[in-house]
Coordinates of N, CA and C in Angstrom, one line a residue:
X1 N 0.8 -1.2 0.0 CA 0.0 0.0 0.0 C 0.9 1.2 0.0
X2 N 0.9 2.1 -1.2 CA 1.5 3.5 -1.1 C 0.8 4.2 -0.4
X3 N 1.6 5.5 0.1 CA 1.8 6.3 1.4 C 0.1 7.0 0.9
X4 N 0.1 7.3 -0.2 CA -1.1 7.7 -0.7 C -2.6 7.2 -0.6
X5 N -2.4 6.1 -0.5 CA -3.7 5.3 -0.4 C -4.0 4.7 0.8
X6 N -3.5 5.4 1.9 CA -3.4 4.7 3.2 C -4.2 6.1 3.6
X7 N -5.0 6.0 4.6 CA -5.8 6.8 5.0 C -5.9 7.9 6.4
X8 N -6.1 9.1 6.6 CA -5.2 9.7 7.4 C -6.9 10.0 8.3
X9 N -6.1 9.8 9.7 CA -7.6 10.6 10.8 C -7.0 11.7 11.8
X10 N -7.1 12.4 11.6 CA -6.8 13.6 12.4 C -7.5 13.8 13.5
X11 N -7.0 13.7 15.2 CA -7.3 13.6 16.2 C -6.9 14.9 17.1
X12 N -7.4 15.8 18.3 CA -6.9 16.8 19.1 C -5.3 16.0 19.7
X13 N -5.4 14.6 20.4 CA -4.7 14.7 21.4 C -4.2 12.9 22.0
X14 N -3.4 12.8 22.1 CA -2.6 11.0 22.4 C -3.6 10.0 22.6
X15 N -4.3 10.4 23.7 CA -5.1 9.9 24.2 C -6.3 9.5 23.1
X16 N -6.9 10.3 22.5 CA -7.9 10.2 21.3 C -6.8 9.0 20.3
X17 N -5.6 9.1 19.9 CA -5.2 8.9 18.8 C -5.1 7.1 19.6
X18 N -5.0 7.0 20.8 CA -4.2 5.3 21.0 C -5.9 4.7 21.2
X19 N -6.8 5.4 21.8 CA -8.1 5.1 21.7 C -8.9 4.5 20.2
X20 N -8.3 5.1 19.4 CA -9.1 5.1 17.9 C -8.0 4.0 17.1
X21 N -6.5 4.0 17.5 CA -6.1 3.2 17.1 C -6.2 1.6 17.6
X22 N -6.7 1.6 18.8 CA -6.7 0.2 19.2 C -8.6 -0.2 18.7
X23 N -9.0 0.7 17.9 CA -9.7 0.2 17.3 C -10.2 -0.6 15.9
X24 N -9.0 -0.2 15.1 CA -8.9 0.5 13.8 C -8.5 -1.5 13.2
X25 N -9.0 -2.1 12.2 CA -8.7 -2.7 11.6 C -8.5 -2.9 10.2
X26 N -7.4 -1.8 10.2 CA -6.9 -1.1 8.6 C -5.6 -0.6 9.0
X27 N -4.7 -0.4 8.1 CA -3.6 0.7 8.4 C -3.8 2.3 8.4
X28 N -4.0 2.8 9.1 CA -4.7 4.1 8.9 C -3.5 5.0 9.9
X29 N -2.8 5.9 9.2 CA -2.2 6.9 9.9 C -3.0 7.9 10.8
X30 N -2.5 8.1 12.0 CA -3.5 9.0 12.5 C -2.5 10.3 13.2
X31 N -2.9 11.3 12.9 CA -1.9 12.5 13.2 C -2.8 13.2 14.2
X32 N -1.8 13.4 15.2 CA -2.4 14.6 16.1 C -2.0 15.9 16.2
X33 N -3.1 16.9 16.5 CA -3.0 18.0 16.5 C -2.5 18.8 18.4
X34 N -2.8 18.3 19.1 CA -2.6 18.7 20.4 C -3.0 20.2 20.4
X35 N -4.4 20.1 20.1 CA -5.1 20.8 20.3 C -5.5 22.0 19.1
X36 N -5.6 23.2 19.4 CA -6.1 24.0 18.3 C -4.5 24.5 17.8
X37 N -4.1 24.4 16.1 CA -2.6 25.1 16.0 C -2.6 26.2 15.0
X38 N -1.7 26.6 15.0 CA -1.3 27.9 13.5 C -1.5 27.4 12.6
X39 N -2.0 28.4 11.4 CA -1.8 28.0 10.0 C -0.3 27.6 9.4
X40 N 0.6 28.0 10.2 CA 1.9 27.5 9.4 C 2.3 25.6 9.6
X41 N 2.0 26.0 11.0 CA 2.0 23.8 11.5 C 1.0 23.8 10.8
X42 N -0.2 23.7 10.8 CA -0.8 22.8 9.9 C -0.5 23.1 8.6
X43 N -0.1 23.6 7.7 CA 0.3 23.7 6.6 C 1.8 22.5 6.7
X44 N 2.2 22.7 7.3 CA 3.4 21.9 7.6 C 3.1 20.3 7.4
X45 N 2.0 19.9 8.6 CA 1.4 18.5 8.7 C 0.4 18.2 7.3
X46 N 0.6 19.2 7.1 CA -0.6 18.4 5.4 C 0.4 18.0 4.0
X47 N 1.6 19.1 4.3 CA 2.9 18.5 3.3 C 3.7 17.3 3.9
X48 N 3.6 17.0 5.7 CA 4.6 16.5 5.5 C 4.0 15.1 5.6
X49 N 2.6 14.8 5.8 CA 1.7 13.7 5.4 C 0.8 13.7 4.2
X50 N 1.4 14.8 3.1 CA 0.7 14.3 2.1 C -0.7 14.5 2.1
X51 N -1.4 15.5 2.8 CA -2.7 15.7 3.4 C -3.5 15.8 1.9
X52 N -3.2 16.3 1.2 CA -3.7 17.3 -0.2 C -4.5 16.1 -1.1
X53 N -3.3 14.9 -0.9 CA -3.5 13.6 -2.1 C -4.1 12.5 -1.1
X54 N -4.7 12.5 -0.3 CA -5.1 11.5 0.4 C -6.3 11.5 1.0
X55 N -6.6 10.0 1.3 CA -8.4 10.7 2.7 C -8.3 10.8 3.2
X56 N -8.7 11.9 3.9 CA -8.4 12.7 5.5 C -9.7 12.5 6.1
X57 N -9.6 12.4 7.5 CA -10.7 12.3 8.4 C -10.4 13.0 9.6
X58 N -11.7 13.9 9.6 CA -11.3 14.3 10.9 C -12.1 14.3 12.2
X59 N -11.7 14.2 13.4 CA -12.1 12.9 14.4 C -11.8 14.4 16.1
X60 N -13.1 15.0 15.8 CA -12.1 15.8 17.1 C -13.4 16.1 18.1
X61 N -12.6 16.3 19.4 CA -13.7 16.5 20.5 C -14.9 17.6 20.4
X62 N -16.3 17.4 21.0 CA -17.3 17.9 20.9 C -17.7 19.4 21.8
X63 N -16.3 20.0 22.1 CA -16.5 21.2 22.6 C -16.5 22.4 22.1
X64 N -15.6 23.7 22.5 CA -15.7 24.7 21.7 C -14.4 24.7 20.8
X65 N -13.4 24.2 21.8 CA -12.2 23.9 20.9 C -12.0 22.9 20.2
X66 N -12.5 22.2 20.3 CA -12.6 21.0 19.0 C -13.5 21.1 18.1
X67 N -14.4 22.2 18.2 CA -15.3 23.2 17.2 C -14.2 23.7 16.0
X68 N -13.7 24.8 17.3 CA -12.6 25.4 16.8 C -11.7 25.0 15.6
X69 N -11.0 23.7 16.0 CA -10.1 23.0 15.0 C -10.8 22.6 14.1
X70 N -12.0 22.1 13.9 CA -12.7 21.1 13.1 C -12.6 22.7 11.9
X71 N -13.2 23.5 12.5 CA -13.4 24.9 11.6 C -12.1 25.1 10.6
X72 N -11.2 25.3 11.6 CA -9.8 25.5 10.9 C -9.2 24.2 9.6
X73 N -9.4 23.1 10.1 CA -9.2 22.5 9.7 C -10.1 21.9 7.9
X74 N -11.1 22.4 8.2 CA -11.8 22.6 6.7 C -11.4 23.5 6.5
X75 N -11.3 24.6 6.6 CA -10.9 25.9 5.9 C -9.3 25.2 4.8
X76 N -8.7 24.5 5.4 CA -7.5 23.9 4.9 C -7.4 22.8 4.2
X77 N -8.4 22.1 4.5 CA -8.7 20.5 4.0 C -10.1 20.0 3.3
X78 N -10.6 20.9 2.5 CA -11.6 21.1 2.3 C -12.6 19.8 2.0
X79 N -11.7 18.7 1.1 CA -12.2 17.2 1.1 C -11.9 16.1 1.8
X80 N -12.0 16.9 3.3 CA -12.1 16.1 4.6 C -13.3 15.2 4.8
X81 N -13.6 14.5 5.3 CA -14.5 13.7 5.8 C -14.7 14.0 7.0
X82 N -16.0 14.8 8.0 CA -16.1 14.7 9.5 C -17.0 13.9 10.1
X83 N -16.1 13.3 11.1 CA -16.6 11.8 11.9 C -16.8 12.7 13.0
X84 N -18.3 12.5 13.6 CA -18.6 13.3 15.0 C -18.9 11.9 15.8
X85 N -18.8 12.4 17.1 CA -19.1 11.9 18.2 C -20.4 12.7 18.8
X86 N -20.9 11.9 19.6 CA -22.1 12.4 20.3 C -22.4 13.5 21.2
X87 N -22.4 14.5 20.9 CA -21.8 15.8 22.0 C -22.2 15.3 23.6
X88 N -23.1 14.4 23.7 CA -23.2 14.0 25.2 C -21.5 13.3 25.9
X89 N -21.0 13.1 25.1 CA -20.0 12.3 25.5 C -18.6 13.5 25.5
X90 N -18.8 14.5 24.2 CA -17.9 15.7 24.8 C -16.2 15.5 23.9
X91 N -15.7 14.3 24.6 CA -14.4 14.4 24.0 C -14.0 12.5 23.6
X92 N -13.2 13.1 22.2 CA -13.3 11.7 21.7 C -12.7 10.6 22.3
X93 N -11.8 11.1 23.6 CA -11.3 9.9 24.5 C -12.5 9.3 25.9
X94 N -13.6 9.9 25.7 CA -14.5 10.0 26.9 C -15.6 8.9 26.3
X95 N -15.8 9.0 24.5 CA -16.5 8.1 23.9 C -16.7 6.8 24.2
X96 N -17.5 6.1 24.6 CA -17.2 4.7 24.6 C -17.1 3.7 23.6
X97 N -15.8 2.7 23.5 CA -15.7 2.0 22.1 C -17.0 2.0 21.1
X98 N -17.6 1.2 21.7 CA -18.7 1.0 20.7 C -19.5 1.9 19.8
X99 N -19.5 3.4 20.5 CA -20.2 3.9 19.8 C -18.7 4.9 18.7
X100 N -17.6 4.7 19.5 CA -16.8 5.4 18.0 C -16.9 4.6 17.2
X101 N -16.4 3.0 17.6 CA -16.5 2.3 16.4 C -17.6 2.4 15.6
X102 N -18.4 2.4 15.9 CA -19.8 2.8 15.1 C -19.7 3.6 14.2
X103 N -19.2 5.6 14.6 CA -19.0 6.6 14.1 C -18.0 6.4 12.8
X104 N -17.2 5.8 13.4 CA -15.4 4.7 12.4 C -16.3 4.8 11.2
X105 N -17.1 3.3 11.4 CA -17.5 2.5 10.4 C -18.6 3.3 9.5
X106 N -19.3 4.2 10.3 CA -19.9 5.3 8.8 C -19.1 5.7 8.5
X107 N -18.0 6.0 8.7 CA -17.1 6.6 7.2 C -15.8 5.8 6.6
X108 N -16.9 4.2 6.2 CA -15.8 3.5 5.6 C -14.7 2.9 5.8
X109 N -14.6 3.4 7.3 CA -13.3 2.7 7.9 C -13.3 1.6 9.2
X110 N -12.2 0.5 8.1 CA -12.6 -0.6 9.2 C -12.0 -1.2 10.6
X111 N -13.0 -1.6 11.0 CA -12.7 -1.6 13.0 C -13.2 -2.8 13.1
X112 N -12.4 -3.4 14.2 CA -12.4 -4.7 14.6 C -13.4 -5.1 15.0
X113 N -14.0 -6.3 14.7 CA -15.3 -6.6 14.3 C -16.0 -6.4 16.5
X114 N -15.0 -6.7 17.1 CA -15.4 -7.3 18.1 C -15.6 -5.8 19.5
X115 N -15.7 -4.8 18.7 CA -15.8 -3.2 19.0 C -17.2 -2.9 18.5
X116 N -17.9 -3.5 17.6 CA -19.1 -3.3 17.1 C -20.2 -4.3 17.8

């Protein structure tokens, strides 16, 4: 699988990213933001993963600052895919498996069968 065709999920923060990865049954790069950042890093993280030529997903907490990013973040990645979580739950490390995996799986991406 080229670097291209491998699929990218953009997360706020470690915790979200090891959460979503011990879900994930695909190779899926998942980059974190650690929180809301400048136009210049993210400009940076989209060249230096190829953001432009790839599917991007983005996967961020249900507050004002993960509002925030999700905003910035289209403005820059316009053929992003956004995977929400249930604003009752707030932040995507607070999620419980089952229902990200669920969120996962509407956008195509696959998760260990035993998460669903």
């Amino acid at each position: 699988m080229s670097i291209q065709e491998k699929k990218v999920i953009i997360v706020e923060g470690r915790t979200d990213k090891d959460k979503v990865a011990k879900l994930l049954d695909e190779d899926v790069e998942i980059v974190c933001t650690n929180g809301t950042i400048n136009v210049e890093r993210l400009e940076n993280l989209i060249e230096v993963f190829d953001m432009d030529y790839r599917d991007v997903f983005i996967l961020v907490d249900e507050d004002n600052a993960g509002k925030k990013l999700r905003k910035q973040l289209s403005k820059e990645l316009p053929h992003a895919v956004h995977i929400y979580i249930d604003k009752s739950y707030r932040e995507v490390a607070a999620t419980p498996e089952s229902a990200l995996a669920v969120a996962l799986v509407s956008s195509q991406i696959m998760i260990n069968p035993i998460y669903l």
